[in-house]
Amino acid sequence: MDSLATSAPNVIKLEMPDVGDETRFWGPPFAGGDARPTLIGFNRNKRSVAVDLHTAEGQRTCLDLARTSDVFVENFRPGTMQRFKLDYAR
């Protein structure tokens, strides 16, 4: 995904509201704020959007992004996207 973000014009990463990417909390350093080296390294050239896939609105947002994307990548455990009704068949 990192090389995709480096070469692609627009990479959008969906994150859970109020939780976000767990690498925000990895350390050291624990200097506060959002600027952890791991977060910066893994998310270079990406935009993050807070979307709750447990809600109908979040699912619509995800489907709208997927329908208008050239590439859509998800990294859930098998069956998760199907439970959210966001699998390829949709």
mmCIF file of N, CA and C in Angstrom:
data_model
loop_
_atom_site.group_PDB
_atom_site.id
_atom_site.type_symbol
_atom_site.label_atom_id
_atom_site.label_comp_id
_atom_site.label_asym_id
_atom_site.label_seq_id
_atom_site.Cartn_x
_atom_site.Cartn_y
_atom_site.Cartn_z
ATOM 1 N N MET A 1 0.827 -1.189 0.000
ATOM 2 C CA MET A 1 0.000 0.000 0.000
ATOM 3 C C MET A 1 0.864 1.242 0.000
ATOM 4 N N ASP A 2 2.026 1.167 0.626
ATOM 5 C CA ASP A 2 2.881 2.341 0.688
ATOM 6 C C ASP A 2 3.354 2.742 -0.701
ATOM 7 N N SER A 3 3.771 1.770 -1.523
ATOM 8 C CA SER A 3 4.224 2.120 -2.861
ATOM 9 C C SER A 3 3.062 2.612 -3.717
ATOM 10 N N LEU A 4 1.862 2.120 -3.477
ATOM 11 C CA LEU A 4 0.687 2.620 -4.179
ATOM 12 C C LEU A 4 0.469 4.087 -3.843
ATOM 13 N N ALA A 5 0.568 4.434 -2.575
ATOM 14 C CA ALA A 5 0.368 5.826 -2.164
ATOM 15 C C ALA A 5 1.451 6.736 -2.726
ATOM 16 N N THR A 6 2.647 6.195 -2.907
ATOM 17 C CA THR A 6 3.739 6.999 -3.442
ATOM 18 C C THR A 6 3.537 7.280 -4.918
ATOM 19 N N SER A 7 2.952 6.334 -5.659
ATOM 20 C CA SER A 7 2.811 6.505 -7.100
ATOM 21 C C SER A 7 1.411 6.913 -7.544
ATOM 22 N N ALA A 8 0.417 6.729 -6.700
ATOM 23 C CA ALA A 8 -0.961 7.039 -7.072
ATOM 24 C C ALA A 8 -1.290 8.493 -6.739
ATOM 25 N N PRO A 9 -2.183 9.090 -7.498
ATOM 26 C CA PRO A 9 -2.512 10.484 -7.239
ATOM 27 C C PRO A 9 -3.371 10.703 -5.996
ATOM 28 N N ASN A 10 -4.140 9.686 -5.565
ATOM 29 C CA ASN A 10 -5.086 9.924 -4.486
ATOM 30 C C ASN A 10 -5.379 8.618 -3.744
ATOM 31 N N VAL A 11 -4.876 8.483 -2.521
ATOM 32 C CA VAL A 11 -5.150 7.305 -1.697
ATOM 33 C C VAL A 11 -5.905 7.774 -0.470
ATOM 34 N N ILE A 12 -7.073 7.162 -0.239
ATOM 35 C CA ILE A 12 -7.916 7.509 0.902
ATOM 36 C C ILE A 12 -7.985 6.298 1.819
ATOM 37 N N LYS A 13 -7.693 6.510 3.070
ATOM 38 C CA LYS A 13 -7.706 5.444 4.063
ATOM 39 C C LYS A 13 -8.889 5.672 4.992
ATOM 40 N N LEU A 14 -9.736 4.647 5.141
ATOM 41 C CA LEU A 14 -10.879 4.751 6.046
ATOM 42 C C LEU A 14 -10.463 4.307 7.439
ATOM 43 N N GLU A 15 -10.815 5.102 8.442
ATOM 44 C CA GLU A 15 -10.506 4.790 9.832
ATOM 45 C C GLU A 15 -11.765 4.914 10.672
ATOM 46 N N MET A 16 -11.823 4.127 11.746
ATOM 47 C CA MET A 16 -12.957 4.211 12.672
ATOM 48 C C MET A 16 -12.942 5.561 13.386
ATOM 49 N N PRO A 17 -14.103 6.215 13.501
ATOM 50 C CA PRO A 17 -14.168 7.467 14.258
ATOM 51 C C PRO A 17 -13.731 7.248 15.710
ATOM 52 N N ASP A 18 -13.041 8.211 16.261
ATOM 53 C CA ASP A 18 -12.591 8.208 17.657
ATOM 54 C C ASP A 18 -11.574 7.116 17.982
ATOM 55 N N VAL A 19 -11.193 6.309 17.006
ATOM 56 C CA VAL A 19 -10.203 5.261 17.231
ATOM 57 C C VAL A 19 -9.014 5.486 16.309
ATOM 58 N N GLY A 20 -9.299 5.547 15.017
ATOM 59 C CA GLY A 20 -8.251 5.782 14.036
ATOM 60 C C GLY A 20 -7.303 4.614 13.888
ATOM 61 N N ASP A 21 -6.155 4.903 13.360
ATOM 62 C CA ASP A 21 -5.117 3.918 13.098
ATOM 63 C C ASP A 21 -4.375 3.616 14.395
ATOM 64 N N GLU A 22 -4.228 2.338 14.724
ATOM 65 C CA GLU A 22 -3.580 1.979 15.984
ATOM 66 C C GLU A 22 -2.121 2.433 16.043
ATOM 67 N N THR A 23 -1.495 2.666 14.902
ATOM 68 C CA THR A 23 -0.102 3.120 14.928
ATOM 69 C C THR A 23 0.035 4.530 15.492
ATOM 70 N N ARG A 24 -1.079 5.236 15.663
ATOM 71 C CA ARG A 24 -1.026 6.549 16.322
ATOM 72 C C ARG A 24 -0.515 6.419 17.760
ATOM 73 N N PHE A 25 -0.662 5.227 18.340
ATOM 74 C CA PHE A 25 -0.331 5.027 19.739
ATOM 75 C C PHE A 25 0.919 4.187 19.949
ATOM 76 N N TRP A 26 1.577 3.776 18.855
ATOM 77 C CA TRP A 26 2.807 3.003 18.974
ATOM 78 C C TRP A 26 3.953 3.947 19.316
ATOM 79 N N GLY A 27 4.899 3.470 20.041
ATOM 80 C CA GLY A 27 6.050 4.290 20.373
ATOM 81 C C GLY A 27 7.266 3.412 20.499
ATOM 82 N N PRO A 28 8.368 3.942 20.955
ATOM 83 C CA PRO A 28 8.600 5.356 21.214
ATOM 84 C C PRO A 28 8.803 6.117 19.914
ATOM 85 N N PRO A 29 8.871 7.377 19.873
ATOM 86 C CA PRO A 29 8.796 8.267 21.024
ATOM 87 C C PRO A 29 7.352 8.548 21.408
ATOM 88 N N PHE A 30 7.149 8.872 22.635
ATOM 89 C CA PHE A 30 5.832 9.239 23.138
ATOM 90 C C PHE A 30 5.812 10.743 23.379
ATOM 91 N N ALA A 31 5.935 11.483 22.325
ATOM 92 C CA ALA A 31 6.034 12.945 22.434
ATOM 93 C C ALA A 31 4.666 13.598 22.416
ATOM 94 N N GLY A 32 3.608 12.809 22.271
ATOM 95 C CA GLY A 32 2.268 13.378 22.204
ATOM 96 C C GLY A 32 1.899 13.740 20.777
ATOM 97 N N GLY A 33 0.664 14.059 20.599
ATOM 98 C CA GLY A 33 0.200 14.418 19.264
ATOM 99 C C GLY A 33 0.063 13.210 18.360
ATOM 100 N N ASP A 34 -0.042 13.472 17.072
ATOM 101 C CA ASP A 34 -0.298 12.440 16.070
ATOM 102 C C ASP A 34 0.950 12.042 15.291
ATOM 103 N N ALA A 35 2.098 12.593 15.610
ATOM 104 C CA ALA A 35 3.264 12.476 14.749
ATOM 105 C C ALA A 35 4.191 11.326 15.117
ATOM 106 N N ARG A 36 3.681 10.136 15.336
ATOM 107 C CA ARG A 36 4.515 8.978 15.594
ATOM 108 C C ARG A 36 5.229 8.599 14.296
ATOM 109 N N PRO A 37 6.504 8.229 14.374
ATOM 110 C CA PRO A 37 7.239 7.858 13.158
ATOM 111 C C PRO A 37 6.581 6.718 12.395
ATOM 112 N N THR A 38 6.039 5.733 13.113
ATOM 113 C CA THR A 38 5.388 4.610 12.440
ATOM 114 C C THR A 38 4.168 5.088 11.662
ATOM 115 N N LEU A 39 3.359 5.934 12.279
ATOM 116 C CA LEU A 39 2.174 6.462 11.607
ATOM 117 C C LEU A 39 2.562 7.242 10.360
ATOM 118 N N ILE A 40 3.556 8.085 10.498
ATOM 119 C CA ILE A 40 4.005 8.893 9.358
ATOM 120 C C ILE A 40 4.536 8.000 8.247
ATOM 121 N N GLY A 41 5.337 6.998 8.609
ATOM 122 C CA GLY A 41 5.915 6.116 7.604
ATOM 123 C C GLY A 41 4.883 5.283 6.865
ATOM 124 N N PHE A 42 3.920 4.720 7.597
ATOM 125 C CA PHE A 42 2.914 3.856 6.971
ATOM 126 C C PHE A 42 1.858 4.641 6.201
ATOM 127 N N ASN A 43 1.680 5.894 6.520
ATOM 128 C CA ASN A 43 0.573 6.652 5.937
ATOM 129 C C ASN A 43 1.017 7.827 5.077
ATOM 130 N N ARG A 44 2.250 7.790 4.649
ATOM 131 C CA ARG A 44 2.766 8.846 3.787
ATOM 132 C C ARG A 44 1.911 8.952 2.513
ATOM 133 N N ASN A 45 1.554 10.156 2.155
ATOM 134 C CA ASN A 45 0.797 10.451 0.930
ATOM 135 C C ASN A 45 -0.629 9.910 0.941
ATOM 136 N N LYS A 46 -1.181 9.631 2.105
ATOM 137 C CA LYS A 46 -2.561 9.143 2.198
ATOM 138 C C LYS A 46 -3.403 10.160 2.954
ATOM 139 N N ARG A 47 -4.664 10.221 2.587
ATOM 140 C CA ARG A 47 -5.642 11.002 3.349
ATOM 141 C C ARG A 47 -6.454 10.027 4.178
ATOM 142 N N SER A 48 -6.768 10.398 5.387
ATOM 143 C CA SER A 48 -7.593 9.554 6.249
ATOM 144 C C SER A 48 -8.968 10.169 6.399
ATOM 145 N N VAL A 49 -9.995 9.305 6.362
ATOM 146 C CA VAL A 49 -11.376 9.732 6.528
ATOM 147 C C VAL A 49 -11.992 8.852 7.609
ATOM 148 N N ALA A 50 -12.652 9.469 8.586
ATOM 149 C CA ALA A 50 -13.318 8.712 9.646
ATOM 150 C C ALA A 50 -14.668 8.213 9.140
ATOM 151 N N VAL A 51 -14.830 6.891 9.079
ATOM 152 C CA VAL A 51 -16.061 6.267 8.588
ATOM 153 C C VAL A 51 -16.403 5.094 9.497
ATOM 154 N N ASP A 52 -17.624 5.074 10.006
ATOM 155 C CA ASP A 52 -18.079 3.965 10.846
ATOM 156 C C ASP A 52 -18.837 2.974 9.970
ATOM 157 N N LEU A 53 -18.197 1.872 9.655
ATOM 158 C CA LEU A 53 -18.802 0.872 8.775
ATOM 159 C C LEU A 53 -19.950 0.121 9.438
ATOM 160 N N HIS A 54 -20.173 0.343 10.731
ATOM 161 C CA HIS A 54 -21.302 -0.273 11.421
ATOM 162 C C HIS A 54 -22.609 0.464 11.139
ATOM 163 N N THR A 55 -22.536 1.636 10.511
ATOM 164 C CA THR A 55 -23.730 2.427 10.232
ATOM 165 C C THR A 55 -24.060 2.394 8.742
ATOM 166 N N ALA A 56 -25.317 2.619 8.419
ATOM 167 C CA ALA A 56 -25.733 2.658 7.011
ATOM 168 C C ALA A 56 -25.024 3.793 6.273
ATOM 169 N N GLU A 57 -24.879 4.934 6.927
ATOM 170 C CA GLU A 57 -24.184 6.066 6.294
ATOM 171 C C GLU A 57 -22.724 5.717 5.988
ATOM 172 N N GLY A 58 -22.060 5.075 6.930
ATOM 173 C CA GLY A 58 -20.670 4.672 6.717
ATOM 174 C C GLY A 58 -20.541 3.654 5.603
ATOM 175 N N GLN A 59 -21.470 2.726 5.537
ATOM 176 C CA GLN A 59 -21.453 1.724 4.469
ATOM 177 C C GLN A 59 -21.686 2.371 3.107
ATOM 178 N N ARG A 60 -22.617 3.344 3.038
ATOM 179 C CA ARG A 60 -22.843 4.075 1.777
ATOM 180 C C ARG A 60 -21.588 4.830 1.362
ATOM 181 N N THR A 61 -20.934 5.470 2.315
ATOM 182 C CA THR A 61 -19.710 6.207 2.014
ATOM 183 C C THR A 61 -18.650 5.270 1.453
ATOM 184 N N CYS A 62 -18.480 4.126 2.081
ATOM 185 C CA CYS A 62 -17.501 3.149 1.616
ATOM 186 C C CYS A 62 -17.835 2.660 0.206
ATOM 187 N N LEU A 63 -19.091 2.319 -0.032
ATOM 188 C CA LEU A 63 -19.499 1.856 -1.365
ATOM 189 C C LEU A 63 -19.323 2.942 -2.415
ATOM 190 N N ASP A 64 -19.656 4.189 -2.071
ATOM 191 C CA ASP A 64 -19.459 5.293 -3.020
ATOM 192 C C ASP A 64 -17.989 5.440 -3.383
ATOM 193 N N LEU A 65 -17.108 5.362 -2.394
ATOM 194 C CA LEU A 65 -15.673 5.452 -2.672
ATOM 195 C C LEU A 65 -15.214 4.274 -3.526
ATOM 196 N N ALA A 66 -15.676 3.077 -3.207
ATOM 197 C CA ALA A 66 -15.275 1.889 -3.960
ATOM 198 C C ALA A 66 -15.740 1.967 -5.415
ATOM 199 N N ARG A 67 -16.943 2.446 -5.624
ATOM 200 C CA ARG A 67 -17.487 2.527 -6.993
ATOM 201 C C ARG A 67 -16.758 3.537 -7.866
ATOM 202 N N THR A 68 -16.165 4.535 -7.239
ATOM 203 C CA THR A 68 -15.489 5.575 -8.019
ATOM 204 C C THR A 68 -13.965 5.430 -7.983
ATOM 205 N N SER A 69 -13.475 4.324 -7.431
ATOM 206 C CA SER A 69 -12.032 4.110 -7.311
ATOM 207 C C SER A 69 -11.517 3.231 -8.433
ATOM 208 N N ASP A 70 -10.268 3.470 -8.803
ATOM 209 C CA ASP A 70 -9.603 2.573 -9.740
ATOM 210 C C ASP A 70 -9.134 1.303 -9.029
ATOM 211 N N VAL A 71 -8.755 1.458 -7.763
ATOM 212 C CA VAL A 71 -8.289 0.342 -6.945
ATOM 213 C C VAL A 71 -8.913 0.479 -5.568
ATOM 214 N N PHE A 72 -9.398 -0.637 -5.013
ATOM 215 C CA PHE A 72 -9.956 -0.641 -3.659
ATOM 216 C C PHE A 72 -9.308 -1.791 -2.909
ATOM 217 N N VAL A 73 -8.652 -1.495 -1.799
ATOM 218 C CA VAL A 73 -7.957 -2.512 -1.002
ATOM 219 C C VAL A 73 -8.528 -2.489 0.411
ATOM 220 N N GLU A 74 -8.834 -3.666 0.938
ATOM 221 C CA GLU A 74 -9.257 -3.762 2.336
ATOM 222 C C GLU A 74 -8.399 -4.818 3.001
ATOM 223 N N ASN A 75 -8.227 -4.700 4.312
ATOM 224 C CA ASN A 75 -7.377 -5.674 5.002
ATOM 225 C C ASN A 75 -8.039 -6.244 6.247
ATOM 226 N N PHE A 76 -9.345 -6.489 6.152
ATOM 227 C CA PHE A 76 -10.071 -7.127 7.245
ATOM 228 C C PHE A 76 -9.849 -8.635 7.197
ATOM 229 N N ARG A 77 -10.205 -9.301 8.298
ATOM 230 C CA ARG A 77 -10.203 -10.765 8.301
ATOM 231 C C ARG A 77 -11.252 -11.245 7.287
ATOM 232 N N PRO A 78 -11.064 -12.454 6.732
ATOM 233 C CA PRO A 78 -12.034 -12.988 5.781
ATOM 234 C C PRO A 78 -13.449 -12.978 6.372
ATOM 235 N N GLY A 79 -14.413 -12.535 5.571
ATOM 236 C CA GLY A 79 -15.810 -12.515 5.973
ATOM 237 C C GLY A 79 -16.276 -11.196 6.558
ATOM 238 N N THR A 80 -15.351 -10.327 6.951
ATOM 239 C CA THR A 80 -15.745 -9.066 7.586
ATOM 240 C C THR A 80 -16.490 -8.161 6.612
ATOM 241 N N MET A 81 -15.976 -8.007 5.409
ATOM 242 C CA MET A 81 -16.644 -7.134 4.439
ATOM 243 C C MET A 81 -18.028 -7.694 4.088
ATOM 244 N N GLN A 82 -18.174 -8.993 4.044
ATOM 245 C CA GLN A 82 -19.475 -9.605 3.777
ATOM 246 C C GLN A 82 -20.453 -9.298 4.915
ATOM 247 N N ARG A 83 -19.996 -9.360 6.159
ATOM 248 C CA ARG A 83 -20.860 -9.038 7.302
ATOM 249 C C ARG A 83 -21.312 -7.580 7.257
ATOM 250 N N PHE A 84 -20.440 -6.707 6.771
ATOM 251 C CA PHE A 84 -20.804 -5.291 6.621
ATOM 252 C C PHE A 84 -21.630 -5.051 5.358
ATOM 253 N N LYS A 85 -21.852 -6.106 4.568
ATOM 254 C CA LYS A 85 -22.530 -5.991 3.272
ATOM 255 C C LYS A 85 -21.747 -5.075 2.330
ATOM 256 N N LEU A 86 -20.440 -5.221 2.366
ATOM 257 C CA LEU A 86 -19.546 -4.410 1.534
ATOM 258 C C LEU A 86 -18.631 -5.279 0.675
ATOM 259 N N ASP A 87 -18.989 -6.542 0.509
ATOM 260 C CA ASP A 87 -18.158 -7.446 -0.264
ATOM 261 C C ASP A 87 -18.296 -7.159 -1.755
ATOM 262 N N TYR A 88 -17.501 -7.823 -2.547
ATOM 263 C CA TYR A 88 -17.435 -7.574 -3.993
ATOM 264 C C TYR A 88 -18.797 -7.702 -4.679
ATOM 265 N N ALA A 89 -19.634 -8.593 -4.189
ATOM 266 C CA ALA A 89 -20.959 -8.803 -4.808
ATOM 267 C C ALA A 89 -21.834 -7.556 -4.756
ATOM 268 N N ARG A 90 -21.554 -6.660 -3.841
ATOM 269 C CA ARG A 90 -22.381 -5.453 -3.722
ATOM 270 C C ARG A 90 -21.977 -4.470 -4.781
#
